[in-house]
Coordinates of C-alpha atoms in Angstrom, one line a residue:
X1 CA 75.6 51.4 0.0
X2 CA 74.6 50.5 -3.5
X3 CA 71.0 51.5 -2.6
X4 CA 72.2 54.9 -1.2
X5 CA 74.2 55.5 -4.4
X6 CA 71.2 54.7 -6.5
X7 CA 69.1 57.2 -4.5
X8 CA 71.7 59.9 -4.8
X9 CA 72.1 59.2 -8.5
X10 CA 68.4 59.3 -9.0
X11 CA 68.2 62.7 -7.3
X12 CA 71.1 64.0 -9.4
X13 CA 69.6 62.7 -12.6
X14 CA 66.2 64.3 -11.7
X15 CA 68.0 67.6 -10.9
X16 CA 69.8 67.5 -14.3
X17 CA 66.4 66.9 -15.9
X18 CA 64.9 69.9 -14.2
X19 CA 67.9 72.1 -15.0
X20 CA 68.0 71.0 -18.6
X21 CA 64.3 71.7 -18.9
X22 CA 64.9 75.1 -17.2
X23 CA 67.6 75.7 -19.8
X24 CA 65.2 75.0 -22.6
X25 CA 62.7 77.3 -20.9
X26 CA 65.3 80.1 -21.3
X27 CA 64.9 79.7 -25.0
X28 CA 61.2 80.0 -24.8
X29 CA 60.7 82.8 -22.3
X30 CA 62.0 86.4 -22.8
X31 CA 61.9 89.8 -21.1
X32 CA 60.4 92.6 -23.0
X33 CA 61.7 96.2 -23.5
X34 CA 59.9 98.9 -25.2
X35 CA 61.5 100.0 -28.5
X36 CA 62.0 103.7 -28.9
X37 CA 59.7 105.1 -31.6
X38 CA 59.5 108.7 -30.6
X39 CA 56.8 108.2 -28.1
X40 CA 59.1 109.1 -25.2
X41 CA 59.7 112.5 -26.6
X42 CA 56.0 113.1 -27.1
X43 CA 55.2 111.8 -23.7
X44 CA 57.3 114.5 -22.0
X45 CA 54.7 117.2 -23.0
X46 CA 51.9 115.2 -21.3
X47 CA 54.1 114.5 -18.2
X48 CA 54.8 118.2 -17.9
X49 CA 51.1 119.1 -18.3
X50 CA 50.0 116.6 -15.7
X51 CA 52.6 117.8 -13.2
X52 CA 51.8 121.5 -13.8
X53 CA 48.1 120.8 -13.2
X54 CA 48.9 119.1 -9.9
X55 CA 48.4 115.5 -11.0
X56 CA 51.8 114.5 -9.7
X57 CA 51.1 110.7 -9.3
X58 CA 49.5 110.6 -12.7
X59 CA 52.5 112.3 -14.2
X60 CA 54.8 109.7 -12.6
X61 CA 52.7 106.8 -13.8
X62 CA 52.7 108.2 -17.3
X63 CA 56.4 108.7 -17.2
X64 CA 56.9 105.1 -16.0
X65 CA 54.8 103.7 -18.8
X66 CA 56.7 105.5 -21.5
X67 CA 60.2 106.0 -20.4
X68 CA 61.3 103.0 -18.4
X69 CA 63.2 100.5 -20.5
X70 CA 62.2 97.2 -18.7
X71 CA 58.6 96.2 -18.9
X72 CA 57.8 92.6 -18.4
X73 CA 57.9 89.0 -19.7
X74 CA 56.6 87.0 -22.6
X75 CA 56.8 83.5 -24.1
X76 CA 57.0 81.8 -27.5
X77 CA 54.2 79.7 -29.0
X78 CA 53.1 78.7 -32.5
X79 CA 50.0 80.5 -33.8
X80 CA 47.3 78.7 -35.7
X81 CA 49.4 79.0 -38.9
X82 CA 52.5 77.5 -37.3
X83 CA 54.3 80.8 -37.1
X84 CA 56.3 81.7 -34.0
X85 CA 54.8 84.5 -32.0
X86 CA 55.4 85.9 -28.4
X87 CA 52.4 86.0 -26.0
X88 CA 52.4 88.6 -23.3
X89 CA 50.1 91.0 -21.4
X90 CA 48.6 94.1 -23.0
X91 CA 49.8 96.2 -20.1
X92 CA 53.4 95.0 -20.7
X93 CA 53.5 96.4 -24.3
X94 CA 51.3 99.4 -23.4
X95 CA 50.7 101.5 -26.4
X96 CA 54.0 100.8 -28.1
X97 CA 53.9 99.5 -31.6
X98 CA 57.3 97.8 -31.4
X99 CA 59.2 96.1 -28.6
X100 CA 62.5 94.4 -28.1
X101 CA 62.6 90.7 -27.1
X102 CA 65.5 89.4 -25.0
X103 CA 66.3 85.7 -24.4
X104 CA 69.0 84.7 -21.9
X105 CA 70.6 81.5 -23.4
X106 CA 73.9 79.9 -22.2
X107 CA 74.8 83.0 -20.3
X108 CA 74.4 85.4 -23.3
X109 CA 71.5 87.6 -24.4
X110 CA 69.8 86.9 -27.7
X111 CA 68.0 90.1 -28.7
X112 CA 65.3 90.6 -31.4
X113 CA 64.9 94.3 -31.9
X114 CA 61.9 96.3 -33.1
X115 CA 59.4 93.4 -33.0
X116 CA 55.9 94.4 -34.1
X117 CA 53.0 94.3 -31.6
X118 CA 50.4 93.2 -34.0
X119 CA 47.5 92.3 -31.7
X120 CA 46.0 93.4 -28.4
X121 CA 42.7 92.2 -27.1
X122 CA 39.8 94.5 -26.4
X123 CA 38.4 92.2 -23.7
X124 CA 41.3 90.8 -21.7
X125 CA 44.9 91.7 -20.8
X126 CA 46.5 89.9 -23.8
X127 CA 48.9 90.9 -26.6
X128 CA 50.8 89.1 -29.4
X129 CA 54.2 90.2 -30.7
X130 CA 55.8 89.0 -33.9
X131 CA 59.4 88.5 -34.8
X132 CA 61.1 90.8 -37.2
X133 CA 62.2 87.9 -39.5
X134 CA 61.9 84.2 -40.1
X135 CA 65.4 83.6 -38.7
X136 CA 64.4 82.8 -35.1
X137 CA 66.1 80.3 -32.7
X138 CA 63.5 80.5 -30.0
X139 CA 61.7 77.3 -28.9
X140 CA 57.9 77.4 -28.8
X141 CA 56.1 76.1 -25.7
X142 CA 53.1 73.7 -26.1
X143 CA 49.8 75.0 -24.7
X144 CA 47.2 73.1 -22.7
X145 CA 43.7 74.6 -23.1
X146 CA 42.2 72.6 -20.2
X147 CA 42.1 74.2 -16.8
X148 CA 44.4 72.8 -14.1
X149 CA 42.4 71.4 -11.2
X150 CA 42.5 73.0 -7.7
X151 CA 45.5 71.8 -5.8
X152 CA 47.5 70.8 -8.9
X153 CA 51.2 71.9 -9.1
X154 CA 52.1 74.8 -11.3
X155 CA 55.3 76.7 -12.2
X156 CA 55.7 80.4 -12.9
X157 CA 58.5 81.6 -15.2
X158 CA 59.6 85.1 -16.1
X159 CA 61.9 88.0 -15.4
X160 CA 60.8 89.9 -12.3
X161 CA 62.7 93.0 -11.5
X162 CA 65.8 92.9 -9.3
X163 CA 67.4 96.3 -8.6
X164 CA 65.3 97.6 -11.5
X165 CA 66.7 95.0 -13.9
X166 CA 65.2 91.8 -15.3
X167 CA 66.2 88.7 -13.4
X168 CA 65.3 85.1 -14.4
X169 CA 63.1 83.2 -12.0
X170 CA 61.2 79.9 -11.7
X171 CA 58.7 79.6 -9.0
X172 CA 56.6 76.6 -7.8
X173 CA 53.1 76.6 -6.3
X174 CA 49.6 75.1 -6.5
X175 CA 46.3 76.2 -8.1
X176 CA 44.3 77.7 -5.2
X177 CA 41.3 78.5 -7.2
X178 CA 41.0 77.6 -10.9
X179 CA 38.1 80.0 -11.7
X180 CA 38.0 83.5 -10.2
X181 CA 35.7 86.2 -11.5
X182 CA 36.2 89.8 -10.7
X183 CA 35.7 93.0 -12.6
X184 CA 39.4 93.8 -12.3
X185 CA 40.1 90.8 -14.5
X186 CA 37.6 91.6 -17.3
X187 CA 34.0 91.0 -18.1
X188 CA 32.7 88.8 -15.2
X189 CA 30.1 87.2 -17.5
X190 CA 32.7 85.8 -19.9
X191 CA 36.1 85.7 -18.3
X192 CA 37.5 83.9 -15.2
X193 CA 41.2 83.6 -14.2
X194 CA 43.4 81.1 -12.5
X195 CA 44.5 81.9 -8.9
X196 CA 47.7 80.2 -7.8
X197 CA 50.6 80.4 -5.2
X198 CA 53.6 80.3 -7.6
X199 CA 55.9 83.3 -7.1
X200 CA 55.2 86.3 -9.3
X201 CA 56.6 89.8 -8.8
X202 CA 56.8 93.1 -10.7
X203 CA 58.2 92.1 -14.1
X204 CA 56.7 88.6 -14.1
X205 CA 53.7 89.9 -16.0
X206 CA 53.3 88.2 -19.4
X207 CA 55.3 85.1 -18.4
X208 CA 53.8 81.6 -18.6
X209 CA 52.1 79.6 -15.9
X210 CA 53.2 76.0 -16.6
X211 CA 52.2 72.5 -15.6
X212 CA 54.3 69.4 -16.1
X213 CA 53.5 66.8 -18.6
X214 CA 55.4 63.6 -17.6
X215 CA 58.8 64.1 -16.2
X216 CA 60.5 66.5 -18.6
X217 CA 58.0 68.6 -20.5
X218 CA 56.1 71.8 -19.6
X219 CA 52.9 73.0 -21.0
X220 CA 51.4 76.5 -20.8
X221 CA 48.1 76.8 -19.0
X222 CA 48.0 80.6 -18.4
X223 CA 49.7 84.0 -18.6
X224 CA 50.8 85.5 -15.3
X225 CA 49.2 88.9 -15.1
X226 CA 48.3 90.1 -11.6
X227 CA 49.5 89.8 -8.0
X228 CA 47.2 90.5 -5.0
X229 CA 49.0 93.0 -2.8
X230 CA 46.6 92.4 0.1
X231 CA 47.4 88.6 0.3
X232 CA 50.6 86.5 0.4
X233 CA 51.4 84.1 -2.4
X234 CA 48.3 85.0 -4.4
X235 CA 48.8 85.4 -8.2
X236 CA 46.4 85.4 -11.0
X237 CA 46.8 84.2 -14.6
X238 CA 44.8 84.6 -17.8
X239 CA 43.9 81.1 -18.9
X240 CA 45.2 79.6 -22.2
X241 CA 41.7 79.4 -23.5
X242 CA 41.8 83.2 -24.1
X243 CA 44.9 82.7 -26.3
X244 CA 43.1 80.0 -28.3
X245 CA 40.0 82.2 -28.6
X246 CA 42.1 85.1 -29.8
X247 CA 43.9 83.0 -32.5
X248 CA 40.7 81.3 -33.7
X249 CA 38.1 84.0 -33.5
X250 CA 39.9 87.3 -33.6
X251 CA 42.5 88.6 -36.2
X252 CA 46.1 87.9 -35.3
X253 CA 47.1 91.0 -37.2
X254 CA 45.7 94.5 -37.6
X255 CA 43.7 93.6 -40.6
X256 CA 41.6 96.2 -42.4
X257 CA 38.1 96.6 -41.1
X258 CA 37.0 99.2 -43.6
X259 CA 34.0 97.0 -44.7
X260 CA 32.6 97.6 -41.2
X261 CA 33.5 101.3 -41.1
X262 CA 29.9 102.6 -41.3
X263 CA 29.0 100.3 -38.4
X264 CA 32.0 101.5 -36.3
X265 CA 31.2 105.2 -37.0
X266 CA 27.6 104.7 -36.0
X267 CA 28.5 102.7 -32.9
X268 CA 30.8 105.5 -31.8
X269 CA 28.0 108.0 -32.0
X270 CA 25.5 105.7 -30.3
X271 CA 28.0 105.1 -27.4
X272 CA 28.6 108.8 -27.1
X273 CA 24.9 109.4 -26.8
X274 CA 24.4 106.7 -24.3
X275 CA 26.8 108.3 -21.8
X276 CA 27.7 105.0 -20.1
X277 CA 30.3 103.5 -22.4
X278 CA 34.1 103.8 -21.9
X279 CA 34.9 105.8 -25.0
X280 CA 38.7 105.5 -24.6
X281 CA 38.6 102.4 -26.8
X282 CA 37.8 104.6 -29.8
X283 CA 40.8 106.9 -29.3
X284 CA 44.3 106.0 -30.5
X285 CA 47.4 106.6 -28.3
X286 CA 48.9 108.6 -31.2
X287 CA 46.1 111.1 -31.0
X288 CA 46.7 111.8 -27.4
X289 CA 50.5 111.9 -27.9
X290 CA 50.0 114.5 -30.7
X291 CA 48.7 117.0 -28.1
X292 CA 51.2 119.6 -26.9
X293 CA 51.5 120.7 -23.2
X294 CA 49.1 123.6 -23.6
X295 CA 46.5 121.4 -25.3
X296 CA 46.7 118.7 -22.6
X297 CA 46.4 121.4 -19.9
X298 CA 43.3 122.8 -21.6
X299 CA 41.9 119.3 -22.0
X300 CA 42.2 118.7 -18.3
X301 CA 40.9 122.0 -17.2
X302 CA 37.8 121.8 -19.4
X303 CA 36.9 118.2 -18.5
X304 CA 34.3 117.2 -16.0
X305 CA 34.9 116.7 -12.2
X306 CA 34.4 112.9 -12.7
X307 CA 37.2 112.8 -15.3
X308 CA 39.5 114.7 -13.1
X309 CA 38.9 112.3 -10.3
X310 CA 39.5 109.4 -12.6
X311 CA 42.9 111.0 -13.6
X312 CA 44.0 110.7 -10.0
X313 CA 43.2 107.1 -9.6
X314 CA 43.3 105.3 -13.0
X315 CA 45.7 104.9 -15.9
X316 CA 46.4 108.4 -17.1
X317 CA 46.5 107.5 -20.8
X318 CA 43.1 105.8 -20.6
X319 CA 41.5 108.8 -18.8
X320 CA 43.0 111.3 -21.3
X321 CA 41.5 109.3 -24.1
X322 CA 38.1 109.6 -22.4
X323 CA 38.5 113.3 -22.0
X324 CA 39.4 113.7 -25.6
X325 CA 36.5 111.5 -26.7
X326 CA 34.1 113.7 -24.6
X327 CA 35.2 116.7 -26.7
X328 CA 35.2 115.2 -30.3
X329 CA 31.4 115.5 -30.8
X330 CA 31.0 118.7 -28.7
X331 CA 29.2 120.4 -31.6
X332 CA 26.3 121.6 -29.5
X333 CA 24.7 121.4 -26.1
X334 CA 22.7 118.3 -27.0
X335 CA 24.7 115.3 -28.2
X336 CA 21.4 113.5 -29.1
X337 CA 20.9 115.9 -32.0
X338 CA 24.2 115.0 -33.7
X339 CA 23.9 112.9 -36.8
X340 CA 26.2 110.7 -38.8
X341 CA 26.4 112.4 -42.2
X342 CA 28.9 110.3 -44.2
X343 CA 31.6 107.6 -44.1
X344 CA 34.4 107.5 -46.7
X345 CA 36.9 104.6 -46.8
X346 CA 40.5 105.1 -47.6
X347 CA 43.6 102.8 -47.8
X348 CA 44.4 103.1 -44.0
X349 CA 40.9 103.4 -42.6
X350 CA 38.1 105.8 -43.1
X351 CA 36.7 109.3 -42.4
X352 CA 33.4 109.9 -40.7
X353 CA 31.5 113.2 -40.7
X354 CA 29.1 114.2 -38.0
X355 CA 26.8 117.2 -38.2
X356 CA 24.5 119.3 -36.1
X357 CA 22.6 122.1 -38.0
X358 CA 25.4 123.8 -39.9
X359 CA 28.3 122.5 -37.7
X360 CA 30.4 119.7 -39.0
X361 CA 33.1 117.5 -37.4
X362 CA 35.1 115.0 -39.4
X363 CA 37.0 112.2 -37.6
X364 CA 39.9 110.4 -39.2
X365 CA 40.1 106.7 -38.3
X366 CA 43.3 104.6 -38.8
X367 CA 44.2 101.0 -38.4
X368 CA 46.4 100.1 -35.5
X369 CA 47.3 97.5 -33.0
X370 CA 43.8 97.8 -31.4
X371 CA 42.0 97.9 -34.7
X372 CA 40.3 101.0 -36.2
X373 CA 40.6 104.0 -33.9
X374 CA 40.4 107.8 -34.2
X375 CA 43.8 109.2 -35.0
X376 CA 42.9 112.8 -35.8
X377 CA 40.1 115.3 -36.5
X378 CA 39.5 117.9 -39.2
X379 CA 38.9 120.4 -36.4
X380 CA 41.9 122.0 -34.7
X381 CA 42.9 120.8 -31.2
X382 CA 41.8 124.1 -29.8
X383 CA 38.4 123.8 -31.4
X384 CA 38.0 120.3 -30.0
X385 CA 39.1 121.1 -26.5
X386 CA 37.4 124.5 -26.2
X387 CA 34.5 124.2 -23.8
X388 CA 31.3 126.3 -24.5
X389 CA 31.7 128.0 -21.2
X390 CA 35.3 128.9 -22.1
X391 CA 34.5 130.3 -25.5
X392 CA 34.8 133.9 -24.3
X393 CA 36.5 134.0 -21.0
X394 CA 40.1 133.2 -20.6
X395 CA 41.0 131.5 -17.3
X396 CA 44.1 132.9 -15.7
X397 CA 46.5 130.2 -14.7
X398 CA 48.1 132.3 -12.0
X399 CA 47.1 133.1 -8.4
X400 CA 49.9 135.4 -7.6
X401 CA 50.7 138.5 -9.6
X402 CA 53.4 141.2 -9.3
X403 CA 53.0 144.7 -10.8
X404 CA 55.6 147.3 -11.4
X405 CA 54.2 150.7 -12.4
X406 CA 54.3 154.5 -12.5
X407 CA 51.7 157.3 -12.0
X408 CA 51.6 160.2 -14.4
X409 CA 49.6 163.2 -13.1
X410 CA 46.7 164.4 -15.3
X411 CA 45.7 167.3 -13.1
X412 CA 47.5 170.6 -12.2
X413 CA 49.7 168.8 -9.7
X414 CA 52.8 167.5 -11.5
X415 CA 55.3 164.7 -10.5
X416 CA 55.7 161.0 -10.6
X417 CA 54.9 158.0 -8.4
X418 CA 56.6 154.6 -8.7
X419 CA 55.0 151.6 -7.3
X420 CA 55.1 147.8 -6.7
X421 CA 51.9 145.9 -6.2
X422 CA 51.7 142.2 -5.1
X423 CA 48.2 140.8 -5.6
X424 CA 46.2 137.6 -6.1
X425 CA 43.4 136.6 -8.5
X426 CA 40.6 134.2 -7.8
X427 CA 37.5 132.9 -9.5
X428 CA 38.5 134.4 -12.9
X429 CA 37.2 137.8 -12.1
X430 CA 38.3 138.5 -8.5
X431 CA 41.3 140.7 -7.7
X432 CA 42.8 142.0 -4.5
X433 CA 46.2 143.3 -3.5
X434 CA 48.4 145.8 -1.8
X435 CA 50.1 148.7 -3.6
X436 CA 53.3 150.3 -2.2
X437 CA 54.4 153.4 -4.0
X438 CA 57.0 156.2 -3.6
X439 CA 57.0 159.5 -5.4
X440 CA 56.7 163.2 -5.4
X441 CA 54.3 166.0 -6.4
X442 CA 55.1 169.5 -7.5
X443 CA 52.4 171.6 -5.9
X444 CA 51.6 175.3 -6.6
X445 CA 51.1 176.9 -3.2
X446 CA 48.6 179.8 -2.8
X447 CA 49.5 183.5 -3.3
X448 CA 48.7 186.6 -1.3
X449 CA 45.4 186.6 0.6
X450 CA 44.2 183.3 -1.0
X451 CA 44.0 181.2 2.2
X452 CA 44.5 183.8 5.0
X453 CA 41.3 182.6 6.7
X454 CA 43.1 179.3 7.3
X455 CA 46.3 180.8 8.9
X456 CA 48.4 180.6 5.8
X457 CA 50.7 183.6 5.4
X458 CA 50.2 185.9 2.5
X459 CA 52.9 185.7 -0.1
X460 CA 53.6 184.9 -3.7
X461 CA 52.7 181.6 -5.4
X462 CA 55.4 179.1 -4.8
X463 CA 56.0 175.6 -6.1
X464 CA 56.9 172.9 -3.6
X465 CA 58.2 169.4 -4.1
X466 CA 56.4 167.1 -1.7
X467 CA 57.8 163.5 -1.4
X468 CA 55.6 160.8 0.1
X469 CA 55.0 157.1 0.3
X470 CA 51.6 155.5 -0.6
X471 CA 50.2 152.4 0.9
X472 CA 46.9 151.3 -0.5
X473 CA 44.6 148.3 -0.5
X474 CA 43.0 147.5 -3.9
X475 CA 40.1 145.3 -4.6
X476 CA 37.9 144.9 -7.7
X477 CA 36.8 142.8 -10.7
X478 CA 38.4 142.0 -14.0
X479 CA 37.0 140.4 -17.2
X480 CA 39.7 138.3 -19.0
X481 CA 38.8 137.7 -22.7
X482 CA 40.7 135.3 -24.9
X483 CA 42.1 136.4 -28.2
X484 CA 42.7 134.2 -31.2
X485 CA 42.6 130.4 -31.7
X486 CA 45.7 129.8 -29.7
X487 CA 44.1 131.4 -26.6
X488 CA 47.6 132.4 -25.6
X489 CA 46.8 136.2 -25.7
X490 CA 44.1 138.0 -23.8
X491 CA 42.7 141.4 -22.9
X492 CA 41.3 142.2 -19.5
X493 CA 39.3 145.3 -18.7
X494 CA 39.1 145.9 -15.0
X495 CA 37.5 148.2 -12.3
X496 CA 39.2 148.6 -8.9
X497 CA 38.6 150.5 -5.8
X498 CA 41.5 151.6 -3.5
X499 CA 41.9 153.0 0.0
X500 CA 44.9 153.7 2.1
X501 CA 47.3 156.2 3.4
X502 CA 49.8 158.7 2.1
X503 CA 52.8 159.3 4.4
X504 CA 54.8 162.5 4.2
X505 CA 54.4 165.8 2.4
X506 CA 52.7 169.1 3.3
X507 CA 54.1 169.0 6.8
X508 CA 51.7 166.3 7.9
X509 CA 52.4 162.8 9.0
X510 CA 49.7 160.9 7.1
X511 CA 46.6 161.4 5.1
X512 CA 43.8 159.1 4.2
X513 CA 43.1 158.6 0.5
X514 CA 40.5 156.7 -1.5
X515 CA 39.8 156.4 -5.2
X516 CA 38.9 154.2 -8.2
X517 CA 40.7 152.7 -11.2
X518 CA 39.4 151.9 -14.7
X519 CA 41.8 150.2 -17.0
X520 CA 42.7 147.6 -19.6
X521 CA 45.3 144.9 -19.4
X522 CA 46.9 143.0 -22.3
X523 CA 48.7 139.8 -21.8
X524 CA 50.4 136.7 -23.2
X525 CA 50.6 133.2 -21.8
X526 CA 54.3 132.3 -21.4
X527 CA 56.4 129.1 -20.9
X528 CA 58.5 130.0 -17.9
X529 CA 55.9 132.2 -16.2
X530 CA 52.1 132.0 -16.4
X531 CA 51.6 135.3 -18.1
X532 CA 53.3 138.6 -18.9
X533 CA 51.0 141.7 -19.0
X534 CA 51.0 145.5 -19.7
X535 CA 48.2 147.7 -18.6
X536 CA 47.0 151.3 -18.7
X537 CA 44.5 152.7 -16.3
X538 CA 42.8 156.0 -15.2
X539 CA 43.1 156.6 -11.5
X540 CA 41.1 159.2 -9.7
X541 CA 41.6 159.7 -6.0
X542 CA 40.8 162.1 -3.2
X543 CA 43.0 162.9 -0.2
X544 CA 42.0 164.6 3.1
X545 CA 44.8 167.2 3.2
X546 CA 42.1 169.3 4.8
X547 CA 38.8 168.6 6.4
X548 CA 36.5 167.3 3.6
X549 CA 33.6 169.1 5.2
X550 CA 34.8 172.5 4.3
X551 CA 34.2 174.3 1.0
X552 CA 35.5 172.1 -1.9
X553 CA 36.7 175.2 -3.8
X554 CA 40.2 175.2 -2.2
X555 CA 42.1 176.0 -5.4
X556 CA 45.1 178.2 -5.6
X557 CA 46.2 179.1 -9.1
X558 CA 44.2 176.2 -10.4
X559 CA 45.8 173.7 -8.0
X560 CA 43.4 171.3 -6.3
X561 CA 45.0 169.7 -3.2
X562 CA 42.2 167.2 -2.5
X563 CA 41.3 165.6 -5.9
X564 CA 43.9 164.1 -8.1
X565 CA 43.8 162.2 -11.4
X566 CA 46.6 160.0 -12.8
X567 CA 47.4 157.8 -15.7
X568 CA 49.0 154.6 -14.5
X569 CA 51.2 152.3 -16.6
X570 CA 52.0 148.8 -15.3
X571 CA 54.2 145.9 -16.3
X572 CA 52.9 142.7 -14.6
X573 CA 54.0 139.1 -14.2
X574 CA 51.6 136.3 -13.2
X575 CA 53.0 133.2 -11.5

């Protein structure tokens, strides 16, 4: 009986030890929320542009990255100077410059707001976050830079999501492969990660992977970062050695690199010329977020097919950075002829000027979380985004167009026609549609003896009102030309041919008619519809009221019943 009591007591004491240790872990591990710094409002423009250009999944991913409050986990350590910092994944903090740190201690939440993200690695999914003041009650975890062996026990700790909210979780597993290399985890020549079976889920990212030291203490051996969706119980962690490397060999703050500004400016140009470097690393998130909806739409439309494909499959912010980088040195058709002219340092970074012949582009570099990056350009957004092939032509954003118009006669026949015309545009210059019109003509009928040979009774000249309905098919070409730097206005000369039937009038049931149209359209790009347009056109048509093979001179009192000319006025909406 005493032996049984001792066994039960031992189990109970062991359980208390684990629970106490778990309680201590709650003071060392936090969940991370992104602090609002205005980026959410800016991101709405990009979300709208992605959605309107049919990149629905990309717009959802971008919205998730910038507007969801809960992001992931992190843990406290001491840096090389003995200062408390939080380690997490780069993808957890995203492009935010500040985050909120939340610790669950004794059933209550201890929150540190607006904590600076002061370092993110260029090479691996790693970020450091500072506390807003020295008054911190969090407990740092010790780190163990040696890799755990295959088969050794490990624990995962973090705040995976439960019903879209962070939920504390400790999981236990083993190291199933202590050195995995794959391009998804970073440079395969320099980085390998730890594969393990401890539970991690969405929201666990950034939390620590732990081993036990003795009975009561935990040490950090990795940062939980990925989970394999095609396997069960397969998680991956960035090893602690990457944390040590970052603290010892890389700056733990966004220190000024202005001494190396000339080297950075030259490297940017060299990488652009090589054509095989991911240029997104040079572009700051703020630069992308500064673009409005129209600028993002233009950026997408004028980018390469490869970039558009990447936008459907990769992180949208990264791809938009690549698209913008592609445009920054678009001074000419040959990037290899662009030269670095000058580099001028300032307090926050530097300015680099690039030239080709008489063209000049100045880039403004600023210090940020990821070091020196391009934050702006001396050229306007429209000048940057404008593609050489788009320098003249304006690309209509609509495929369906609805016209409302009237015909004003220019020949001796008087009267009016009112019409509605649905149509589509394609390939910038193509146009086809149907025109349905209703109207009337005042026609001067012949006088005595004029048309007696055709069985028309002699009599005085009379004026008849002939009502009729027109149904015509129209097809032709148009040439949209952009106006101004904003490219929101355009003019569009066009030439159309038409053919159809006129129903009613002159005591006949129908008559075939054909003609041509020459005109000019003026339009504006709008917010709620794609475009609003007005147009004027000259319309010349011929109708077979009589056999076209007979003498063309069939006038009576100057009235030509077969050839008509009109001025047409239209109001159009493009969708």
